[in-house]
Coordinates of C-alpha atoms and ligand atoms in Angstrom, one line a residue:
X1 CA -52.9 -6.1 1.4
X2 CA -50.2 -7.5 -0.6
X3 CA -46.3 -8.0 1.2
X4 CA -43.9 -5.7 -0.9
X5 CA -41.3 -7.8 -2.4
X6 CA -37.5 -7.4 -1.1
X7 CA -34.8 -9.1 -3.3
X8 CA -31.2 -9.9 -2.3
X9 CA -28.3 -11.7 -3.4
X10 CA -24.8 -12.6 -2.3
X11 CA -22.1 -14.0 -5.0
X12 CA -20.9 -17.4 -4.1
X13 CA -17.4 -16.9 -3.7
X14 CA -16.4 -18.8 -0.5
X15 CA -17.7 -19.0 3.3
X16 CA -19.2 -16.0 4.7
X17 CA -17.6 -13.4 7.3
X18 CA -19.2 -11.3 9.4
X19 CA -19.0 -8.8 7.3
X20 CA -21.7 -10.2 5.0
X21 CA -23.8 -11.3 8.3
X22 CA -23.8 -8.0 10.0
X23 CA -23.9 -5.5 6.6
X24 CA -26.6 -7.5 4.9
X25 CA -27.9 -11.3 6.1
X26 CA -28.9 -10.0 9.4
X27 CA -31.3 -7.8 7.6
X28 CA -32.7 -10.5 5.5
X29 CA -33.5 -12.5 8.8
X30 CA -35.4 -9.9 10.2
X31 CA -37.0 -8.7 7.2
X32 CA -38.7 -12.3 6.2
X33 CA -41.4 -12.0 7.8
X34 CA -42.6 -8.9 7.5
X35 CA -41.8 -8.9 3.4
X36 CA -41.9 -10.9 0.5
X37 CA -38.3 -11.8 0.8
X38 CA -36.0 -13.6 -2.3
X39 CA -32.6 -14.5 -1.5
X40 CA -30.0 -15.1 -4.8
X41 CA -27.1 -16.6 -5.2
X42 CA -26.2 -14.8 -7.9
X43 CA -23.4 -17.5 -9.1
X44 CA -23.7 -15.5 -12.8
X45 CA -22.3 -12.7 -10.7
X46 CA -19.5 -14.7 -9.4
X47 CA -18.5 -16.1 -12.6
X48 CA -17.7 -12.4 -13.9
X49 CA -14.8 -12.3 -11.9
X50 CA -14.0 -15.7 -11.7
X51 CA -14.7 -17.1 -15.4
X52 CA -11.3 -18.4 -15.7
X53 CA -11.6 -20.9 -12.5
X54 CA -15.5 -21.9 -12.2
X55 CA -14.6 -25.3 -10.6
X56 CA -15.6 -24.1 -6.9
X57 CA -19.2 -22.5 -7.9
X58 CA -21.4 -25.7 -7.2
X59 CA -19.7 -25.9 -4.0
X60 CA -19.7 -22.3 -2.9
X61 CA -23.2 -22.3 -3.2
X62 CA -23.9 -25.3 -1.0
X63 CA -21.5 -23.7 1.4
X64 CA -23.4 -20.1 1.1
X65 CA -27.0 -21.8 1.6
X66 CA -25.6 -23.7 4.7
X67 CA -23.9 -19.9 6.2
X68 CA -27.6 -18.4 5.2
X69 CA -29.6 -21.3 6.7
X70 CA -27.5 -21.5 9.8
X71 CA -27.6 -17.5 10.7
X72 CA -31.3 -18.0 10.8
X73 CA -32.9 -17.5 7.0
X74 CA -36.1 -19.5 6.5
X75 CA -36.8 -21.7 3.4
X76 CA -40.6 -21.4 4.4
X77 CA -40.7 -18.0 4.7
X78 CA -38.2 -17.0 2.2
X79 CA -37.3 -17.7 -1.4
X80 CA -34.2 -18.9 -2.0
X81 CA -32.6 -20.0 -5.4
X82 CA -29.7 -20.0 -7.4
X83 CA -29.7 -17.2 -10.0
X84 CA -28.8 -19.6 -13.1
X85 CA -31.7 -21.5 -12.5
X86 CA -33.8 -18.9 -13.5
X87 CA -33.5 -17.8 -17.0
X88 CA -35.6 -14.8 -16.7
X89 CA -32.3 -13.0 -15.3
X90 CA -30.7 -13.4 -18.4
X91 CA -33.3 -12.4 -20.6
X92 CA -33.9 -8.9 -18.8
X93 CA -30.6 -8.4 -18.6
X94 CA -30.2 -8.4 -22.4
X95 CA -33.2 -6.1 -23.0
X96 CA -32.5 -3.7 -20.3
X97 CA -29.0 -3.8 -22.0
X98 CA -30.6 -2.5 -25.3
X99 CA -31.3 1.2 -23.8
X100 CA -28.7 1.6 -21.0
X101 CA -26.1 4.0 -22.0
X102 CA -22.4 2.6 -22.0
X103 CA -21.1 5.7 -20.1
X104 CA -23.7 4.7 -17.0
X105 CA -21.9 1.2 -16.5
X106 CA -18.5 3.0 -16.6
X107 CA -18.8 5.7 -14.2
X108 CA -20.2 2.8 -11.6
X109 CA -17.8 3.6 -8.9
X110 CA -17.3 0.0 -8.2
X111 CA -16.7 -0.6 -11.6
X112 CA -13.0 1.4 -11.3
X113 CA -12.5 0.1 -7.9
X114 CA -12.3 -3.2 -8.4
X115 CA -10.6 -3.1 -12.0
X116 CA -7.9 -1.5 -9.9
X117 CA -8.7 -4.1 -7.5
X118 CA -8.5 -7.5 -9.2
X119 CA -5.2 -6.5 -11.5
X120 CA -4.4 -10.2 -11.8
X121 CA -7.7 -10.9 -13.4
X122 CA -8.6 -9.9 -17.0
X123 CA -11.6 -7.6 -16.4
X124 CA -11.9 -5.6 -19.4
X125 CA -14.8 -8.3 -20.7
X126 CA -18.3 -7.4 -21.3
X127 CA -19.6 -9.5 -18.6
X128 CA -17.7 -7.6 -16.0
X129 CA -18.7 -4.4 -17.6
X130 CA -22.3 -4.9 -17.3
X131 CA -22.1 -6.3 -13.9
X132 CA -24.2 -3.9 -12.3
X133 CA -27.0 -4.3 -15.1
X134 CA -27.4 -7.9 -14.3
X135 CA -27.9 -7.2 -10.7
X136 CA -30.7 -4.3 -12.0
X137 CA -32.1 -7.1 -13.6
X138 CA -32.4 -9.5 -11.0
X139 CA -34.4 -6.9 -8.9
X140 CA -36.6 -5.0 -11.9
X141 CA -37.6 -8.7 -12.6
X142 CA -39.5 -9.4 -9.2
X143 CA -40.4 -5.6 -9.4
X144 CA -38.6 -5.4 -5.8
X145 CA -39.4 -2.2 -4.2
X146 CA -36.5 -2.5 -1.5
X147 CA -32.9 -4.3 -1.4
X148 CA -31.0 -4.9 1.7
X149 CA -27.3 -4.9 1.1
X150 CA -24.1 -3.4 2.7
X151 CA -23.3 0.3 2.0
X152 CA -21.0 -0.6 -0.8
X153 CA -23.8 -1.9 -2.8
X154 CA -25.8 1.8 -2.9
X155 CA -24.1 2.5 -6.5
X156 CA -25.6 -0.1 -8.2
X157 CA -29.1 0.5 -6.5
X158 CA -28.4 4.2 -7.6
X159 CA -28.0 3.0 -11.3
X160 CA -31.1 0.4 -11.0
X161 CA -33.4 3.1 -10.2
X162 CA -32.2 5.1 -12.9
X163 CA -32.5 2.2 -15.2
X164 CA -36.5 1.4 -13.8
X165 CA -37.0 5.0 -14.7
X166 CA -35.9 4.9 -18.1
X167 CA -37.8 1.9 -18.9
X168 CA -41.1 3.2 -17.1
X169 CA -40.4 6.7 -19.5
X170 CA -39.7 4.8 -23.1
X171 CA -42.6 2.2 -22.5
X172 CA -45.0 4.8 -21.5
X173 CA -45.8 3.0 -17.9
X174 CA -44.7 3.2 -14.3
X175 CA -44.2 -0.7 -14.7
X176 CA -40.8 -0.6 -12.6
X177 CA -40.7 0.6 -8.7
X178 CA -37.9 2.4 -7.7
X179 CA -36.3 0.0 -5.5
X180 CA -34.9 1.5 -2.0
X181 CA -32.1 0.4 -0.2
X182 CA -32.1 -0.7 3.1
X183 CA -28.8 -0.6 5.1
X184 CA -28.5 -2.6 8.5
X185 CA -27.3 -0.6 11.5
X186 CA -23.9 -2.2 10.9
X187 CA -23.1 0.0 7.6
X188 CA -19.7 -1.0 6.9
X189 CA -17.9 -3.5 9.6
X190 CA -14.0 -3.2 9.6
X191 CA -11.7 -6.5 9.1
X192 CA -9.2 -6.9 11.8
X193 CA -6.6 -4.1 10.2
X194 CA -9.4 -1.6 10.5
X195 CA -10.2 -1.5 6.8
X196 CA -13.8 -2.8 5.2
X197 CA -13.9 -6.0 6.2
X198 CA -13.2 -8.3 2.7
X199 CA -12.1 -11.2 1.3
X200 CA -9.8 -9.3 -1.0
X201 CA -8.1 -7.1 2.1
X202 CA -7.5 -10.9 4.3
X203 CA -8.6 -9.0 7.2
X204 CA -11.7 -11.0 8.1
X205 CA -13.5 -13.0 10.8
X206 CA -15.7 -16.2 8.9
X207 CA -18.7 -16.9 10.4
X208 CA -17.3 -20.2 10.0
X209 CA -13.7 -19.8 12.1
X210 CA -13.0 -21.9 14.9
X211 CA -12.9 -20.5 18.6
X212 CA -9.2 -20.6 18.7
X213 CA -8.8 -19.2 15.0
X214 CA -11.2 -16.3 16.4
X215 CA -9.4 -15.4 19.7
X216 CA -5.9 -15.1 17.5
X217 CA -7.6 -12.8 15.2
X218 CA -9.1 -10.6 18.0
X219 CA -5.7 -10.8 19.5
X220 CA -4.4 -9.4 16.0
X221 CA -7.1 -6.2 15.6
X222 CA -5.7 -2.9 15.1
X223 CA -6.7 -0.9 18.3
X224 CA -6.1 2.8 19.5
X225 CA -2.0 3.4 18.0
X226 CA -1.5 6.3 20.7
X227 CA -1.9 4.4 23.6
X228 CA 1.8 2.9 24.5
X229 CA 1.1 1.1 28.4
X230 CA -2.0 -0.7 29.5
X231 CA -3.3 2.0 31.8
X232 CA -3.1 5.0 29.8
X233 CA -5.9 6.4 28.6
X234 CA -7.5 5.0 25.4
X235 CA -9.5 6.5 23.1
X236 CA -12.4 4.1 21.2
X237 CA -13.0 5.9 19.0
X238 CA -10.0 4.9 16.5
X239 CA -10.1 1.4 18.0
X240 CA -11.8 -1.6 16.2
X241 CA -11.7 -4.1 18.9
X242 CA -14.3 -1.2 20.5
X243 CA -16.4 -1.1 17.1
X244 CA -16.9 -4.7 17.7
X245 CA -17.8 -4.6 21.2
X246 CA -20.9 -2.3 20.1
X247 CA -21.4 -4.7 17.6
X248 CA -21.2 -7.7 19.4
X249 CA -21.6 -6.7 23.0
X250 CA -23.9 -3.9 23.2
X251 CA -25.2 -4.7 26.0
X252 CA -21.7 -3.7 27.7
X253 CA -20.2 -1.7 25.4
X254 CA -20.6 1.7 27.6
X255 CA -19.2 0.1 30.1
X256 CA -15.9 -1.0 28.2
X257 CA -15.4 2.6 26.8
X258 CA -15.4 4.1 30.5
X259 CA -12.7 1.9 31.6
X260 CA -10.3 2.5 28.4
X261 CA -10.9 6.0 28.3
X262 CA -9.7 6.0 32.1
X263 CA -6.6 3.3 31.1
X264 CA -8.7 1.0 33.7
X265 CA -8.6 -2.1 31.3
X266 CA -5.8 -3.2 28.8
X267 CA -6.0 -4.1 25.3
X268 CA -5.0 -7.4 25.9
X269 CA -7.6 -7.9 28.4
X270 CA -10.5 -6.0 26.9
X271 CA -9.8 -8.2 23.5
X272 CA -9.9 -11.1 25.6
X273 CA -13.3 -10.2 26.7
X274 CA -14.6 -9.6 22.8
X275 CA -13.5 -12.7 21.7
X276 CA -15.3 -14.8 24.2
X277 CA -18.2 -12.7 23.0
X278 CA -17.6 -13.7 19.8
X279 CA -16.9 -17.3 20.4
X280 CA -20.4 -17.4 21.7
X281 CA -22.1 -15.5 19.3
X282 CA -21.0 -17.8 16.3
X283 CA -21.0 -20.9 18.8
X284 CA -24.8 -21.7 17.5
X285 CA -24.3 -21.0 14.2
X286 CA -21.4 -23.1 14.2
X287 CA -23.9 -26.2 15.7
X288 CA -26.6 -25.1 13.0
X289 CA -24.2 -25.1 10.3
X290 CA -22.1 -28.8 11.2
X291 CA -26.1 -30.6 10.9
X292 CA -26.9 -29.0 8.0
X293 CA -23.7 -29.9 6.3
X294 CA -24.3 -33.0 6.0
X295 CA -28.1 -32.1 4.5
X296 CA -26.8 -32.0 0.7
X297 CA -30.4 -33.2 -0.6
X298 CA -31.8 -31.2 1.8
X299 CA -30.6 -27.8 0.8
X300 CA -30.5 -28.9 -3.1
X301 CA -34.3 -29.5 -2.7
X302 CA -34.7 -25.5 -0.6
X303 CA -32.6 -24.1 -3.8
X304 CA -34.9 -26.3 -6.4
X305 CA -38.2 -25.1 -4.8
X306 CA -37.3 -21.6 -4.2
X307 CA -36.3 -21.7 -8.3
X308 CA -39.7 -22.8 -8.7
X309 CA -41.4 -20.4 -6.9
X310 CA -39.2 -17.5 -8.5
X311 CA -39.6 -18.9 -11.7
X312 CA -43.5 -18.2 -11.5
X313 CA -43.0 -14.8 -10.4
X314 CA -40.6 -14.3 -13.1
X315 CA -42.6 -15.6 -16.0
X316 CA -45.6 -13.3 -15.1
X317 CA -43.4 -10.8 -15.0
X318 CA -41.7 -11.5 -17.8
X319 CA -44.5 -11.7 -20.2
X320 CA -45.5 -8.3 -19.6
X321 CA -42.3 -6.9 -20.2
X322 CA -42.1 -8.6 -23.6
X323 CA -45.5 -7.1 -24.1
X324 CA -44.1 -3.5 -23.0
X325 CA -41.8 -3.8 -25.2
X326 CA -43.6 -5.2 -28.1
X327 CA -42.2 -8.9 -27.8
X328 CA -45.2 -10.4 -27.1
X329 CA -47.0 -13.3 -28.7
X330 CA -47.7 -12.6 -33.0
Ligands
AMP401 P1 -20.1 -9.6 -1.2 O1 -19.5 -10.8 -0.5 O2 -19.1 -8.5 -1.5 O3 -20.9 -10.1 -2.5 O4 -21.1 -9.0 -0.3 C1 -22.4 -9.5 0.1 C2 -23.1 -8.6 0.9 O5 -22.4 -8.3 2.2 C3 -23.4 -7.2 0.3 O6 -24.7 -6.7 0.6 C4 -22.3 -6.3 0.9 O7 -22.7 -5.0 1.0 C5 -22.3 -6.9 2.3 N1 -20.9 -6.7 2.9 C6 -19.7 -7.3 2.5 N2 -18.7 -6.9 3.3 C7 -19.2 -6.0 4.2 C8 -18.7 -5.3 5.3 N3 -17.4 -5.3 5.6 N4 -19.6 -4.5 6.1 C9 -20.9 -4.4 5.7 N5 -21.4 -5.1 4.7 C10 -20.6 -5.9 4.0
LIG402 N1 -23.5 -7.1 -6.2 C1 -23.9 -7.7 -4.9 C2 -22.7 -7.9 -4.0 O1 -21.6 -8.0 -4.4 C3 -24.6 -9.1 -5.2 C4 -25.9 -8.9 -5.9 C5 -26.2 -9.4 -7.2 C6 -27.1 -8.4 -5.4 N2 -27.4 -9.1 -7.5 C7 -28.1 -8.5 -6.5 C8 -27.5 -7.8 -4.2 C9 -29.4 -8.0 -6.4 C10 -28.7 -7.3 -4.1 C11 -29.7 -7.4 -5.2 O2 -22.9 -8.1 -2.9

């Protein structure tokens, strides 16, 4: 039996944090085997936001391969390309553009969010508008039938599957599956002020940050406000440095909400404990990720291959949505 096809993508907008590796890339490792996985940097993506200031995209995407690579993705196993390598995108975008309706894109959730968001920036452009459309595309095209992301991401999988369904009802064929989304069991992961961890908030961990650069942000998470000296009693539940330790020390983490609910550990001490955790959990990666740094060629040949190999998928595909559409050869 065939693999079903999974499609991701991550913009390239800067090194990684753990927000990205516990929301979504964690899921990608552990889906490739099972699926037929492609992995996009969707750098067209990134330049709707950052249009003004492309200089850093070639380098971003190095520096997102090398994060991807070093967590544990496979170039074997996996596809993985750059987004503007493959034309395709581009080309479905603009037909799948023909028949969505204007008010769709503008009651995207994200859409008002991040206008709010990004004040500095001039968003009211077309590009930014149809954001969510280009990353419809970018699935319908491989005919994905499931996308691992972060939580934050379900709106535009929402409007994809509204988009496949239109398409399958004008052209008279169920030619688009409804893609699902698959969330990891880290939803949303909170930055070190207890908000969503994100770039835009400065409240994150990179999966890149240095052991002493990771203790002093430990040291700075928001725990429980109510508890005043070290042994009264503490209460996990509002505390962040305990949402990591389930994240990154399960295996203890029962253990660690005994002793604060009883005032038995400090904060100082029990965040002293996470972020050795920590330092140890990213310690490989950190290894994986020096060696491959200095692999240039090496991951410029992963992204040239994977473009080939979604290139073929995307042609086949391709063609017979021209022909759906009555595009096809004279
Ligand atoms: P972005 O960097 O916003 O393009 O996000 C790339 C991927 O990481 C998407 O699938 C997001 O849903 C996921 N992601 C980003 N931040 C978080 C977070 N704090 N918790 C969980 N997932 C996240
Ligand atoms: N919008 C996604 C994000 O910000 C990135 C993305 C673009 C994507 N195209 C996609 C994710 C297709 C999954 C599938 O993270």
């Amino acid at each position: 039996m065939e693999k079903k096809t999974i499609f991701s993508g991550m913009r390239p907008t800067g090194r990684l944090q753990l927000g990205n590796l516990l929301g979504a890339l964690d899921n990608w490792i552990k889906l490739q085997d099972k699926y037929r996985c492609l992995f996009c940097v969707v750098d067209w993506h990134a330049l709707t936001t950052a249009y003004e200031d492309p200089a850093l995209l070639k380098e971003n995407t190095y520096e997102m391969v090398i994060d991807w690579l070093a967590a544990g993705l496979d170039p074997e196993e996996s596809i993985i390309f750059r987004q503007s390598d493959v034309k395709e995108h581009a080309e479905l975008h603009l037909l799948l553009s023909m028949f969505t309706p204007l008010s769709w894109l503008e009651r995207v959730p994200t859409y008002k969010d991040q206008l709010q968001q990004l004040k500095d920036k001039n968003l009211s452009t077309y590009g930014f508008l149809g954001y969510p459309l280009l990353m419809a595309a970018d699935i319908l095209l491989y005919r994905a039938e499931a996308v691992p992301v972060g939580e934050d991401q379900i709106p535009h999988i929402e409007i994809t599957r509204e988009i496949a369904r239109r398409f399958n009802h004008l052209y008279q064929k169920p030619y688009f599956p409804e893609p699902e989304t698959i969330l990891n069991k880290v939803k949303v992961l909170p930055g070190i002020d207890g908000r969503k961890m994100s770039k835009s908030y400065g409240n994150t961990i990179s999966m890149s940050d240095r052991p002493d650069e990771v203790r002093k942000k430990v040291r700075q998470m928001i725990t429980d406000p109510g508890r005043v000296r070290k042994n009264d009693p503490g209460n996990p539940s509002v505390c962040t440095a305990f949402t990591f330790h389930g994240v990154f020390n399960a295996e203890e983490v029962a253990s660690v909400e005994q002793v604060c609910r009883r005032g038995e550990i400090g904060c100082v001490e029990c965040k002293k404990q996470l972020a050795e955790r920590l330092v140890s959990y990213l310690e490989p990666i950190y290894e994986r990720r020096q060696a491959l740094q200095k692999e240039k060629n090496y991951i410029r040949e992963i992204l040239a291959d994977g473009a080939k190999r979604a290139s073929a998928l995307a042609a086949e595909n391709m063609a017979e949505i021209r022909e759906l559409m009555n595009l096809g050869q004279l």
